[in-house]
Structure formats: C-alpha cells, structure tokens
Amino acid sequence: MANTDQELAVLKAIGNNEKAAIEAVYKENFSLIQHFVVSNNGSEDDARDVFQEAMMVLYEKSKSPDFELTCQIKTYLYSVSRRLWLKKLQQSRRIESQVENFDRVVPVEEDLEEHEKLNQQYLIMRTAMGKIGEPCKSLIEAFYVHRKNMHEIAGYFGYTNADNAKNQKYKCLVRLKKLFFAQYKNA
Amino acid sequence: MDQLQLAEVVERYLKGEMDPQEKQAFEEMRRNHPELDQTVVEYHHFLEEMERYGEVRRFKSNLYDTHHTLQEAGEIRELQLKPSTRIINMWNKYRRVVAVAASIAGITALFISGMLSLFTPKTPFRDIEELRRKVSNLEKQSSNQRAEINKFRNKIDPSADIRYGGTSFLIDAKGYLVTSAHVLKGAKQVFVQSNEGNDLLAEIVVQDPNSDLAVLKINDEDFKSPRQLPYGFSKGSTDLSEQVYTLGYPRDEIVYNEGYLSAKTGLDGDTMACQITITANPGNSGGPVLNKNGEVIGILNARQASANGVVFATKSKNIFRLIEELNDSDKDLSIKVKQGSSIKGVNRNQQVKKVQDHVYMVKVVLG
C-alpha cells in the first residue's frame, strides 16, 4: 500500500526533526506499541524505549535519499517495534509463552540491520565523547548538538572572544578525532 | 601547518567556505601530498559522524520531550493491565528472587531471635540510654575537633582567584550535585563547601546552557556519602500559589527562604522554567526549590532585575532529562534521581534540618 500525500509530508517532517510531526506520530501510535510490549512481559519503560527506537528507525529511513515506505506509518512502526521487542525477549530469555499474533506485519529486517550499523557508529562517537572530559565535552556539544554559535559559546564558557572559543573548539576537535579513530579501530 | 590550523582549514574546505582560488590551491596541495589527502578524507568521515551524532541527539531529545508533554497532557498514560495478568507476570519474573529472599528472611529471623535471647541485658534500660548519650557526646566533641582541624587544612590555594558562585545540592548520594550552569562560568576548578565548612574538590560532569543546569561530582576522599537523600525530585507540574521554600548560600552561611509559585512559565513564557515569588540573592543560584512534601520542583537560577521578589527556577523535570541523557551518553555512569521524598508529612523545621546537610556552597576558582 502506497503512502498518501499526507503521510509523505509527515515523513518528510520527521526527517527534518520537526516537533509537531513527531508529536502527532507519537500520539497516534504510542499506545498500540505500549499495549503490545506491556502485555508481552515488558514494563512501561521497555515500551517507551522500544517505541522511541522504532521512531529512530523511521527517522533514519526518512532521511535517506532513496527513501520509500511501502506501508502505512502505523504498520511500519508496529512491525519494527515488534521485531525489536521480540529480539530483546529472546536475548534475555524472558520469553515463556508465544507472543500473541497480530495481523499486518511487514518485513523490516533490512532496515533494522541498517539501523544497527548506524547505531554502532553513534555509539563509537558517544564513547569518544565520554572520554574527552570537560570543558571539551560541553563545548563540542554546545556547537554540534545545541547549535550555538561561537559568539554565544564564548560568552557562556567565559572566553574573552569568539576567536579564543574557536581555537579551543579546534583543540577539542583534534583530541576527539583521535579518540574517535582509536575507538573505531577497536570496534 | 600545525594540527589546529589544519583542522580549521579542512573544516572550511569541507563546508565549502573557501573562495575558488584558495580551494584550487588546496586541491593542488592535496594532489601533491598524499598524507594531506588522507587527513582530509579522515576529517570528512569524522565531521560527518559528528554532524550525525548531533542530529541523533537532537532527535532523541525531541522524542523525550514529546513523551513528557503527552504524558502531562494525559494523551498517553500508563497502561492498566488486568490485575491478574500483572501479578502473574510479576510472579513469573520474580519467583526466584522471592524464594531466595524468603529463605534469607527466615534464616535471619531465627538468627536474630537467638542473638536477642543471648544478649538481652539484665541491667535496666535507663543506664544504657545514658551511656549512649555519653558516647554520642564524645562523638560530637571529636567531630567538633575534626571540624577545627579541617579549618586549618585549607585545600584551596589562598592566592587563587575565587568567586563564591552559588549553591548546589546532592542529586545522587554517590556525590553527584546539581547546580545552575551559569554559576560555573569560566571555572578552572570547582570546590563545594558543606554545611560544616569543609571544602571538597568537585569536577564538572556536564553543563547544559539550554536549561541552565550543570552536574558536579565530588571527587574528594573527605566526602562521606549519605546513606540516602531525604528529598525526592518531582516529575510533574506544580500548582499556582503552592508554597515552596529554598536553601542556599547568598552569604557564608546557609540561608532559608520561603515563597510561592507565582507562574507556571519563566521569563517570556519559557516553558522550561517557572516563576516564584521569594526573596533570593546572588548566591542562591543553583539552590533547590522544594514543595511542602519535600520534593524538589526546581532549581533557582535567575531574578528579574526590574521587579522585586520575582525569581525564576528551572523545572526539575529538566534534571531527569539531563541525567537520562548523561547516563545514556556514558555507560559507566548510573546516576539515580530519586522520585519519592522520605520527609513527606514531616514539619518544615525538621525537613529543613534534614535537607540542609545536602546543600553545598559552590566556590569557583577562575581560570
């Protein structure tokens, strides 16, 4: 089943990390997945984690240039969440009874493999960030995560001007790059 | 070219910020120097990953916010399973633990009753009570002496440029403190001073300019971590006019103040903050705002210069979020934010007595 124009617009907005679209999709789909996880041996926190990871998969997919979704967003999120949760149950051997069967599930294996790869990369950067120490960590986060400009950063971290802050940022970046590639080779 | 210049040049090149001439020269250099070419390729990959890392973090934080907004609006709620399935689930999950716990409890009970019958004192209880008081008097004296000694053992270099930043308080008994991020502006080194006057060395774990929150970790062998914190942190919202109080260090000594919640948003409708009418002074920044149940509802961070008694506080749900991000970004950290308060229903006097030991003054050594 192809997507309606409306769904395509929503997907595009998700890819752009637009809050309104995220909220709409969240509101529409969370309880279905929550019900699935909680009635299959999961907790409320498990449900939240699984759903948010599925949203992450949807986000990655919407960002990729050759993106297409062959089913409704709802079906897709359900299929991904279901796969993620079953995998987790198998890993922790909490599975005791057969999971109740639901209709309309689409194959998501490939997408999840891709997600796993991207997640590995993310974890490598996260570990490198965890090792860099302060003030580098906060400084780099201010720039790359919170998108502050050098002027704001200078004021915030107490550098006399933007050039000093910039210098410090490059110092941190050189260090982080080293840590990143060290992690990379270990992984 | 040193490493720093190289980083800058490569970043400008990759972002397309070079003019055509410079770009041509740089590409020429790349062709002639394979090792430079290799570096550029590496940077390209690294910066792409850095950008993606930022994107993922922003998306995750949006998801997290959305969950809370929807939860607060009642759009999503915890599922009420039929009690029977829930209990069966719990039984399946925990039956091993229950069995072990039950047998330990049994053995302990036997053991204790045995010990009790062995050691039950023949003397009247009153004597014991007095003895105990003597011991505690002795303990008090020695702790006073210790405090005296500590006063002389000054850890901070007296020539250092010190600013008495503000207030912080424990968030996890392991020695994690929360404070306002602006308190730590320009810090080279941070000390926190306990209610008893001991200086303890602390390190900055994270500073989040967005919510004006920062987390410190006490890194000092003199720090004795409390068994548990009396107060909890509130995840929900507070009602208008609700009574609140704060403890902080606007002067060298801990100061108590009380007031009420006067608006649910901060300056210019900032939803991360709320407005409180209370007396606060510089130095109160980073102090806890507690409600009558002893739950932290916010962290004081600013005061409106044009109006008297109007103070803004960052809502405590931002702490949950910051800590979640932090735990998520570093596997070795597992900071726990307690929700329930153990001083609910206790009168204000007693609450303050319990809370004040966990509120610290922040001293910032400027770099």
Coordinates of C-alpha atoms in Angstrom, one line a residue:
Chain A
M1 CA 0.0 0.0 0.0
A2 CA 1.5 3.3 -1.0
N3 CA 1.5 6.3 1.2
T4 CA -0.9 9.1 0.9
D5 CA 0.4 12.6 0.3
Q6 CA -0.4 13.5 3.8
E7 CA 1.7 10.6 5.2
L8 CA 4.6 11.6 2.8
A9 CA 4.5 15.1 4.2
V10 CA 4.6 13.8 7.8
L11 CA 7.6 11.5 6.9
K12 CA 9.5 14.4 5.4
A13 CA 8.8 16.5 8.5
I14 CA 10.0 13.6 10.7
G15 CA 13.2 13.5 8.7
N16 CA 13.7 17.2 9.4
N17 CA 13.2 16.6 13.1
E18 CA 10.1 18.8 13.3
K19 CA 8.5 18.7 16.6
A20 CA 4.8 19.0 15.6
A21 CA 5.1 15.9 13.3
I22 CA 7.0 13.9 15.9
E23 CA 4.2 14.7 18.4
A24 CA 1.4 13.8 16.0
V25 CA 3.0 10.4 15.2
Y26 CA 3.8 9.8 18.8
K27 CA 0.3 10.4 19.9
E28 CA -1.2 8.3 17.1
N29 CA 1.0 5.3 17.6
F30 CA 2.4 5.0 21.1
S31 CA -0.5 3.2 22.8
L32 CA -0.6 0.4 20.3
I33 CA 3.1 -0.4 20.9
Q34 CA 2.8 0.2 24.6
H35 CA 0.0 -2.3 24.7
F36 CA 2.0 -4.9 22.7
V37 CA 5.1 -4.5 24.9
V38 CA 3.4 -4.4 28.3
S39 CA 1.1 -7.4 27.5
N40 CA 4.2 -9.3 26.5
N41 CA 6.2 -9.2 29.6
G42 CA 7.5 -5.7 29.2
S43 CA 7.4 -2.7 31.6
E44 CA 6.3 0.8 30.8
D45 CA 9.9 1.8 30.4
D46 CA 10.5 -1.0 28.0
A47 CA 7.6 0.2 26.0
R48 CA 8.9 3.7 25.8
D49 CA 12.4 2.5 24.8
V50 CA 11.1 0.2 22.1
F51 CA 8.8 2.8 20.7
Q52 CA 11.5 5.5 20.7
E53 CA 13.9 3.2 19.0
A54 CA 11.3 2.5 16.3
M55 CA 10.9 6.2 15.8
M56 CA 14.6 6.5 15.4
V57 CA 14.5 3.8 12.6
L58 CA 11.7 5.8 11.0
Y59 CA 13.8 9.0 11.2
E60 CA 16.8 7.4 9.7
K61 CA 14.7 6.0 6.9
S62 CA 13.0 9.3 6.2
K63 CA 16.4 10.9 5.9
S64 CA 17.9 8.6 3.4
P65 CA 17.7 9.8 -0.2
D66 CA 16.3 6.6 -1.7
F67 CA 13.7 6.5 0.9
E68 CA 10.4 4.8 0.4
L69 CA 7.9 3.3 2.7
T70 CA 5.7 0.6 1.2
C71 CA 3.1 0.6 4.0
Q72 CA 1.4 3.0 6.4
I73 CA 3.5 4.6 9.1
K74 CA 1.4 2.8 11.7
T75 CA 2.1 -0.7 10.2
Y76 CA 5.8 0.2 9.9
L77 CA 6.2 1.4 13.5
Y78 CA 4.4 -1.7 14.7
S79 CA 6.5 -4.1 12.7
V80 CA 9.7 -2.5 13.8
S81 CA 8.7 -2.3 17.5
R82 CA 7.5 -5.9 17.4
R83 CA 10.8 -7.1 15.9
L84 CA 12.8 -5.1 18.4
W85 CA 10.9 -6.3 21.4
L86 CA 10.9 -10.0 20.3
K87 CA 14.7 -9.8 19.8
K88 CA 15.1 -8.3 23.3
L89 CA 12.9 -11.0 24.8
Q90 CA 14.9 -13.7 23.1
Q91 CA 18.1 -12.2 24.3
S92 CA 17.0 -12.0 27.9
R93 CA 15.1 -15.4 27.6
R94 CA 12.2 -13.8 29.3
I95 CA 10.0 -15.4 26.6
E96 CA 7.9 -18.1 28.0
S97 CA 4.7 -18.0 26.1
Q98 CA 4.0 -17.5 22.4
V99 CA 3.6 -13.8 21.6
E100 CA 0.0 -13.1 20.5
N101 CA -0.3 -12.9 16.8
F102 CA -1.2 -9.7 15.1
D103 CA -2.1 -9.2 11.5
R104 CA -0.3 -6.8 9.1
V105 CA 3.3 -7.0 9.8
V106 CA 5.8 -6.0 7.1
P107 CA 9.4 -7.3 6.7
V108 CA 11.8 -4.9 8.4
E109 CA 15.0 -7.0 8.7
E110 CA 17.0 -4.9 6.3
D111 CA 16.0 -1.6 7.8
L112 CA 17.0 -3.0 11.2
E113 CA 20.3 -4.1 10.0
E114 CA 21.0 -0.6 8.6
H115 CA 19.8 0.9 11.9
E116 CA 22.2 -1.4 13.8
K117 CA 25.1 -0.2 11.7
L118 CA 24.2 3.4 12.2
N119 CA 23.7 2.8 15.9
Q120 CA 27.2 1.3 16.2
Q121 CA 28.7 4.5 14.6
Y122 CA 26.7 6.6 17.0
L123 CA 27.9 4.5 20.0
I124 CA 31.5 4.9 18.8
M125 CA 31.1 8.7 18.8
R126 CA 29.3 8.6 22.1
T127 CA 32.1 6.6 23.7
A128 CA 34.7 9.0 22.3
M129 CA 32.7 12.0 23.7
G130 CA 32.5 10.2 27.1
K131 CA 36.3 10.1 27.2
I132 CA 37.1 13.6 26.2
G133 CA 36.4 15.3 29.5
E134 CA 35.4 18.8 30.4
P135 CA 35.2 21.5 29.2
C136 CA 35.7 19.9 25.8
K137 CA 32.6 17.8 26.0
S138 CA 30.2 20.6 26.8
L139 CA 31.9 22.9 24.3
I140 CA 31.6 20.4 21.5
E141 CA 28.0 19.6 22.5
A142 CA 27.1 23.3 22.6
F143 CA 28.3 23.6 19.0
Y144 CA 27.3 20.4 17.3
V145 CA 24.3 19.3 19.4
H146 CA 22.7 22.5 20.6
R147 CA 23.9 24.5 17.5
K148 CA 25.1 27.5 19.4
N149 CA 27.4 29.9 17.5
M150 CA 30.9 30.7 18.6
H151 CA 29.9 34.0 20.0
E152 CA 27.4 32.5 22.4
I153 CA 29.8 29.8 23.3
A154 CA 32.5 32.3 24.1
G155 CA 30.1 34.2 26.5
Y156 CA 28.9 31.0 28.0
F157 CA 32.2 29.3 28.8
G158 CA 34.0 32.5 29.7
Y159 CA 36.3 33.0 26.8
T160 CA 37.2 36.6 26.0
N161 CA 36.1 36.4 22.4
A162 CA 34.8 34.2 19.7
D163 CA 38.2 33.5 18.2
N164 CA 39.5 32.1 21.5
A165 CA 36.5 29.9 21.8
K166 CA 37.1 28.8 18.2
N167 CA 40.7 27.9 19.0
Q168 CA 39.6 25.9 22.0
K169 CA 37.0 24.2 19.9
Y170 CA 39.6 23.1 17.4
K171 CA 41.8 21.8 20.2
C172 CA 39.0 19.7 21.4
L173 CA 38.1 18.6 17.9
V174 CA 41.6 17.3 17.3
R175 CA 41.5 15.4 20.5
L176 CA 38.1 14.0 19.8
K177 CA 39.1 12.9 16.4
K178 CA 42.0 10.9 17.8
L179 CA 39.7 9.2 20.4
F180 CA 37.1 8.6 17.7
F181 CA 39.5 6.8 15.4
A182 CA 41.0 4.8 18.3
Q183 CA 37.6 3.6 19.2
Y184 CA 36.8 3.0 15.5
K185 CA 39.8 0.6 15.1
N186 CA 38.8 -1.2 18.3
A187 CA 35.3 -1.8 17.2
Chain B
M1 CA 50.9 23.8 9.4
D2 CA 50.1 22.6 12.9
Q3 CA 47.2 20.3 13.9
L4 CA 44.9 23.2 14.8
Q5 CA 45.3 25.2 11.7
L6 CA 44.9 22.0 9.7
A7 CA 41.7 21.2 11.4
E8 CA 40.4 24.7 10.7
V9 CA 41.4 24.7 7.0
V10 CA 40.0 21.2 6.4
E11 CA 36.7 22.1 8.1
R12 CA 36.4 25.2 5.9
Y13 CA 37.2 23.2 2.8
L14 CA 34.6 20.5 3.6
K15 CA 31.9 23.1 4.4
G16 CA 32.6 24.8 1.1
E17 CA 33.6 28.1 2.8
M18 CA 36.8 28.6 0.7
D19 CA 36.9 31.0 -2.2
P20 CA 37.7 29.5 -5.6
Q21 CA 41.3 30.5 -5.6
E22 CA 42.0 29.1 -2.2
K23 CA 40.1 26.0 -3.0
Q24 CA 42.2 25.4 -6.1
A25 CA 45.4 25.9 -4.2
F26 CA 44.2 23.5 -1.5
E27 CA 43.2 20.8 -4.0
E28 CA 46.6 21.2 -5.7
M29 CA 48.2 20.5 -2.3
R30 CA 46.0 17.5 -1.8
R31 CA 47.1 16.0 -5.0
N32 CA 50.8 16.6 -4.3
H33 CA 50.7 15.4 -0.7
P34 CA 49.1 12.0 -0.2
E35 CA 49.3 12.3 3.6
L36 CA 47.3 15.6 3.5
D37 CA 44.8 13.9 1.2
Q38 CA 44.5 11.1 3.8
T39 CA 43.9 13.6 6.6
V40 CA 41.2 15.3 4.6
V41 CA 39.4 12.0 4.0
E42 CA 39.6 11.2 7.7
Y43 CA 38.3 14.6 8.7
H44 CA 35.5 14.2 6.2
H45 CA 34.4 11.0 7.7
F46 CA 34.8 12.3 11.3
L47 CA 32.9 15.5 10.7
E48 CA 30.1 13.7 9.0
E49 CA 29.8 11.4 12.0
M50 CA 30.0 14.4 14.3
E51 CA 27.1 16.1 12.5
R52 CA 25.1 12.9 12.6
Y53 CA 25.8 12.5 16.3
G54 CA 24.3 16.0 16.8
E55 CA 21.3 15.2 14.7
V56 CA 20.6 11.9 16.6
R57 CA 20.9 13.7 19.9
R58 CA 18.5 16.4 18.9
F59 CA 16.0 13.9 17.6
K60 CA 16.3 11.8 20.8
S61 CA 15.8 14.9 22.9
N62 CA 12.7 15.8 20.9
L63 CA 11.3 12.3 21.5
Y64 CA 12.0 12.6 25.1
D65 CA 10.3 16.0 25.4
T66 CA 7.3 14.7 23.4
H67 CA 6.8 11.8 25.7
H68 CA 6.7 14.1 28.7
T69 CA 4.4 16.7 27.0
L70 CA 2.0 14.0 26.0
Q71 CA 2.1 12.3 29.4
E72 CA 1.5 15.6 31.1
A73 CA -1.4 16.4 28.8
G74 CA -2.9 13.0 29.6
E75 CA -2.7 11.9 25.9
I76 CA -0.6 8.9 26.8
R77 CA -0.8 7.1 30.2
E78 CA 0.5 4.1 31.9
L79 CA -1.4 1.0 30.9
Q80 CA -3.8 -0.5 33.4
L81 CA -3.4 -4.2 32.8
K82 CA -5.9 -6.6 34.4
P83 CA -4.5 -7.1 37.9
S84 CA -4.4 -10.9 37.4
T85 CA -2.1 -10.8 34.4
R86 CA 0.1 -8.2 36.0
I87 CA 0.5 -10.3 39.2
I88 CA 1.2 -13.4 37.2
N89 CA 3.8 -11.6 35.2
M90 CA 5.4 -10.3 38.3
W91 CA 5.3 -13.7 39.9
N92 CA 7.0 -15.3 36.8
K93 CA 9.6 -12.6 36.7
Y94 CA 10.5 -12.6 40.4
R95 CA 9.7 -16.0 41.8
R96 CA 13.4 -16.9 42.1
V97 CA 14.1 -13.7 43.9
V98 CA 11.2 -14.2 46.1
A99 CA 12.3 -17.7 47.0
V100 CA 15.8 -16.6 47.9
A101 CA 14.5 -13.6 49.8
A102 CA 12.1 -15.7 51.8
S103 CA 14.8 -18.2 52.8
I104 CA 17.2 -15.4 53.8
A105 CA 14.4 -13.7 55.8
G106 CA 13.7 -17.0 57.6
I107 CA 17.3 -17.6 58.5
T108 CA 17.8 -14.0 59.6
A109 CA 14.8 -14.1 61.8
L110 CA 16.0 -17.3 63.5
F111 CA 19.4 -15.9 64.0
I112 CA 18.2 -12.6 65.4
S113 CA 15.8 -14.2 67.9
G114 CA 18.7 -16.4 69.0
M115 CA 21.0 -13.4 69.4
L116 CA 18.4 -11.5 71.3
S117 CA 17.8 -14.1 73.9
L118 CA 21.6 -14.4 74.3
F119 CA 22.3 -10.8 74.7
T120 CA 19.2 -9.4 76.4
P121 CA 20.6 -7.1 79.1
K122 CA 20.0 -7.7 82.7
T123 CA 20.5 -4.0 83.6
P124 CA 17.7 -1.5 83.4
F125 CA 17.2 0.3 80.1
R126 CA 17.8 3.7 81.5
D127 CA 21.5 3.1 82.1
I128 CA 22.0 2.1 78.6
E129 CA 20.3 5.2 77.4
E130 CA 22.6 7.4 79.4
L131 CA 25.6 5.6 78.2
R132 CA 24.5 6.0 74.7
R133 CA 24.2 9.7 75.3
K134 CA 27.7 9.9 76.7
V135 CA 29.1 8.1 73.7
S136 CA 27.2 10.5 71.4
N137 CA 28.5 13.4 73.4
L138 CA 32.0 12.1 72.9
E139 CA 31.4 11.7 69.3
K140 CA 30.1 15.2 69.0
Q141 CA 33.2 16.6 70.7
S142 CA 35.5 14.7 68.4
S143 CA 33.6 15.7 65.3
N144 CA 33.9 19.3 66.5
Q145 CA 37.7 18.8 66.8
R146 CA 37.8 17.4 63.4
A147 CA 36.0 20.4 62.0
E148 CA 38.5 22.7 63.8
I149 CA 41.4 20.8 62.3
N150 CA 39.8 20.9 58.8
K151 CA 39.6 24.6 59.1
F152 CA 43.3 24.8 59.2
R153 CA 43.9 22.4 56.5
N154 CA 42.9 24.7 53.7
K155 CA 42.8 23.0 50.4
I156 CA 42.3 26.0 48.2
D157 CA 45.3 27.9 47.2
P158 CA 44.9 31.2 49.0
S159 CA 46.3 33.2 46.1
A160 CA 43.7 31.7 43.7
D161 CA 41.1 34.0 42.1
I162 CA 37.9 32.7 43.8
R163 CA 34.4 33.6 43.2
Y164 CA 31.7 32.4 45.5
G165 CA 29.5 31.1 42.8
G166 CA 26.3 29.8 44.3
T167 CA 24.5 26.8 45.6
S168 CA 24.3 23.2 44.7
F169 CA 22.7 20.1 46.2
L170 CA 23.1 16.4 46.0
I171 CA 21.1 14.6 43.4
D172 CA 22.6 11.2 44.0
A173 CA 24.1 10.1 47.3
K174 CA 27.2 8.9 45.4
G175 CA 28.4 12.5 45.3
Y176 CA 26.6 14.0 42.3
L177 CA 25.4 17.5 42.7
V178 CA 23.2 19.7 40.6
T179 CA 23.6 23.4 40.2
S180 CA 23.0 26.3 37.7
A181 CA 25.2 26.1 34.7
H182 CA 25.9 29.9 34.8
V183 CA 27.4 29.5 38.3
L184 CA 30.3 27.6 36.8
K185 CA 31.0 30.1 34.0
G186 CA 34.7 30.4 33.4
A187 CA 35.7 27.9 36.1
K188 CA 39.1 26.3 36.1
Q189 CA 38.5 24.4 39.3
V190 CA 35.4 23.9 41.5
F191 CA 35.1 23.4 45.2
V192 CA 32.0 22.8 47.2
Q193 CA 31.7 23.6 50.8
S194 CA 29.5 21.6 53.0
N195 CA 27.2 22.9 55.8
E196 CA 30.0 22.1 58.3
G197 CA 32.5 24.2 56.4
N198 CA 34.7 21.5 54.7
D199 CA 35.9 22.3 51.2
L200 CA 35.6 19.4 48.9
L201 CA 37.1 19.2 45.4
A202 CA 34.5 18.7 42.7
E203 CA 34.6 18.2 38.9
I204 CA 32.2 19.3 36.3
V205 CA 30.4 16.4 34.7
V206 CA 28.2 18.3 32.4
Q207 CA 27.0 21.9 31.7
D208 CA 23.8 22.4 29.7
P209 CA 23.4 26.0 28.7
N210 CA 20.0 25.4 27.3
S211 CA 18.3 24.5 30.6
D212 CA 21.0 26.3 32.7
L213 CA 21.8 23.2 34.6
A214 CA 25.1 21.6 35.5
V215 CA 26.1 18.4 37.2
L216 CA 29.1 18.2 39.5
K217 CA 30.8 15.2 41.0
I218 CA 32.5 15.4 44.4
N219 CA 36.0 13.9 44.0
D220 CA 37.4 14.1 47.4
E221 CA 38.3 11.5 49.9
D222 CA 36.8 13.6 52.7
F223 CA 33.4 13.3 51.2
K224 CA 31.2 10.9 53.2
S225 CA 28.3 9.9 51.1
P226 CA 25.0 9.9 53.0
R227 CA 23.0 6.7 53.1
Q228 CA 20.1 8.3 51.3
L229 CA 18.7 11.7 50.4
P230 CA 15.7 12.9 52.4
Y231 CA 14.1 14.7 49.5
G232 CA 12.9 13.4 46.1
F233 CA 12.5 15.1 42.7
S234 CA 9.1 15.9 41.3
K235 CA 8.4 14.9 37.7
G236 CA 5.0 16.5 37.5
S237 CA 4.0 20.2 37.5
T238 CA 3.3 22.3 40.5
D239 CA 0.1 24.3 41.1
L240 CA -0.1 28.0 41.1
S241 CA 0.2 29.5 44.7
E242 CA 1.7 26.3 46.1
Q243 CA 4.0 27.1 49.0
V244 CA 7.7 26.5 48.3
Y245 CA 11.0 27.0 50.1
T246 CA 14.7 27.2 49.3
L247 CA 18.0 26.8 51.0
G248 CA 21.1 28.5 49.6
Y249 CA 24.3 30.4 50.2
P250 CA 23.8 34.1 49.5
R251 CA 26.2 34.6 52.3
D252 CA 28.8 32.5 54.1
E253 CA 26.1 30.6 55.9
I254 CA 23.2 28.6 54.7
V255 CA 20.0 30.7 54.5
Y256 CA 16.4 29.6 54.4
N257 CA 13.6 31.4 52.5
E258 CA 10.0 30.7 51.6
G259 CA 7.6 31.8 49.0
Y260 CA 5.1 30.5 46.5
L261 CA 4.8 29.5 42.8
S262 CA 3.5 32.6 41.0
A263 CA 3.6 31.5 37.4
K264 CA 4.0 28.2 35.5
T265 CA 6.4 29.6 33.0
G266 CA 9.6 31.6 33.2
L267 CA 10.7 34.8 31.5
D268 CA 8.9 35.4 28.1
G269 CA 6.8 32.3 28.5
D270 CA 9.8 29.9 28.8
T271 CA 8.2 26.5 29.5
M272 CA 11.4 25.0 30.9
A273 CA 11.2 27.4 33.8
C274 CA 8.6 28.7 36.3
Q275 CA 8.3 31.8 38.3
I276 CA 8.5 32.0 42.1
T277 CA 7.9 34.9 44.4
I278 CA 10.5 34.6 47.1
T279 CA 13.4 36.5 48.5
A280 CA 16.6 35.5 46.7
N281 CA 20.0 37.0 46.3
P282 CA 23.1 36.3 44.2
G283 CA 24.4 33.1 45.6
N284 CA 21.0 31.5 45.8
S285 CA 21.5 30.3 42.2
G286 CA 21.6 26.6 41.9
G287 CA 19.6 26.1 45.1
P288 CA 16.8 23.6 45.4
V289 CA 13.1 24.8 45.4
L290 CA 11.1 22.3 47.5
N291 CA 7.4 22.0 48.0
K292 CA 5.7 21.1 51.3
N293 CA 6.2 17.4 50.7
G294 CA 10.0 17.8 50.5
E295 CA 10.0 17.3 46.7
V296 CA 12.4 19.3 44.6
I297 CA 10.3 21.1 42.0
G298 CA 13.0 23.3 40.5
I299 CA 16.4 24.9 40.7
L300 CA 16.7 28.7 41.3
N301 CA 18.5 30.4 38.5
A302 CA 17.7 34.0 37.9
R303 CA 15.9 37.0 39.3
Q304 CA 14.2 39.7 37.4
A305 CA 16.1 42.9 37.9
S306 CA 13.1 45.2 37.3
A307 CA 10.8 43.5 39.8
N308 CA 11.2 42.8 43.4
G309 CA 10.9 39.2 44.7
V310 CA 10.4 37.7 41.2
V311 CA 12.7 34.8 40.7
F312 CA 12.9 32.1 38.1
A313 CA 13.6 28.4 38.5
T314 CA 14.4 25.7 36.1
K315 CA 11.7 23.0 36.4
S316 CA 13.1 19.8 37.9
K317 CA 11.9 17.6 35.0
N318 CA 14.8 19.1 33.1
I319 CA 17.0 17.4 35.6
F320 CA 15.5 14.0 34.8
R321 CA 16.1 14.7 31.2
L322 CA 19.7 15.9 31.6
I323 CA 20.5 12.9 33.8
E324 CA 18.9 10.5 31.3
E325 CA 21.0 12.0 28.5
L326 CA 24.1 11.8 30.7
N327 CA 23.6 8.1 31.7
D328 CA 22.8 7.4 28.1
S329 CA 26.0 9.1 26.8
D330 CA 28.3 7.3 29.3
K331 CA 27.9 3.7 30.1
D332 CA 30.0 4.0 33.3
L333 CA 27.6 6.5 34.8
S334 CA 24.5 5.4 36.5
I335 CA 23.2 8.4 38.3
K336 CA 19.9 7.8 40.0
V337 CA 17.3 10.5 40.6
K338 CA 15.0 9.6 43.4
Q339 CA 11.3 10.5 42.9
G340 CA 9.7 9.9 46.3
S341 CA 10.5 12.1 49.3
S342 CA 11.0 10.5 52.7
I343 CA 10.2 13.7 54.6
K344 CA 6.6 14.0 53.4
G345 CA 4.3 15.0 56.2
V346 CA 7.2 16.0 58.4
N347 CA 7.0 19.6 59.7
R348 CA 9.0 22.3 58.0
N349 CA 11.5 22.7 60.8
Q350 CA 12.5 19.0 60.7
Q351 CA 12.5 19.0 56.9
V352 CA 15.0 21.8 56.7
K353 CA 17.2 20.2 59.3
K354 CA 17.4 17.1 57.1
V355 CA 17.8 18.8 53.8
Q356 CA 20.5 21.4 54.8
D357 CA 23.2 18.8 55.1
H358 CA 23.0 18.0 51.4
V359 CA 23.1 21.6 50.2
Y360 CA 26.6 22.9 49.3
M361 CA 28.1 26.2 48.6
V362 CA 29.9 26.4 45.2
K363 CA 33.3 28.1 45.1
V364 CA 34.7 28.7 41.6
V365 CA 38.4 29.1 41.0
L366 CA 38.6 31.2 37.9
G367 CA 40.9 30.2 35.1

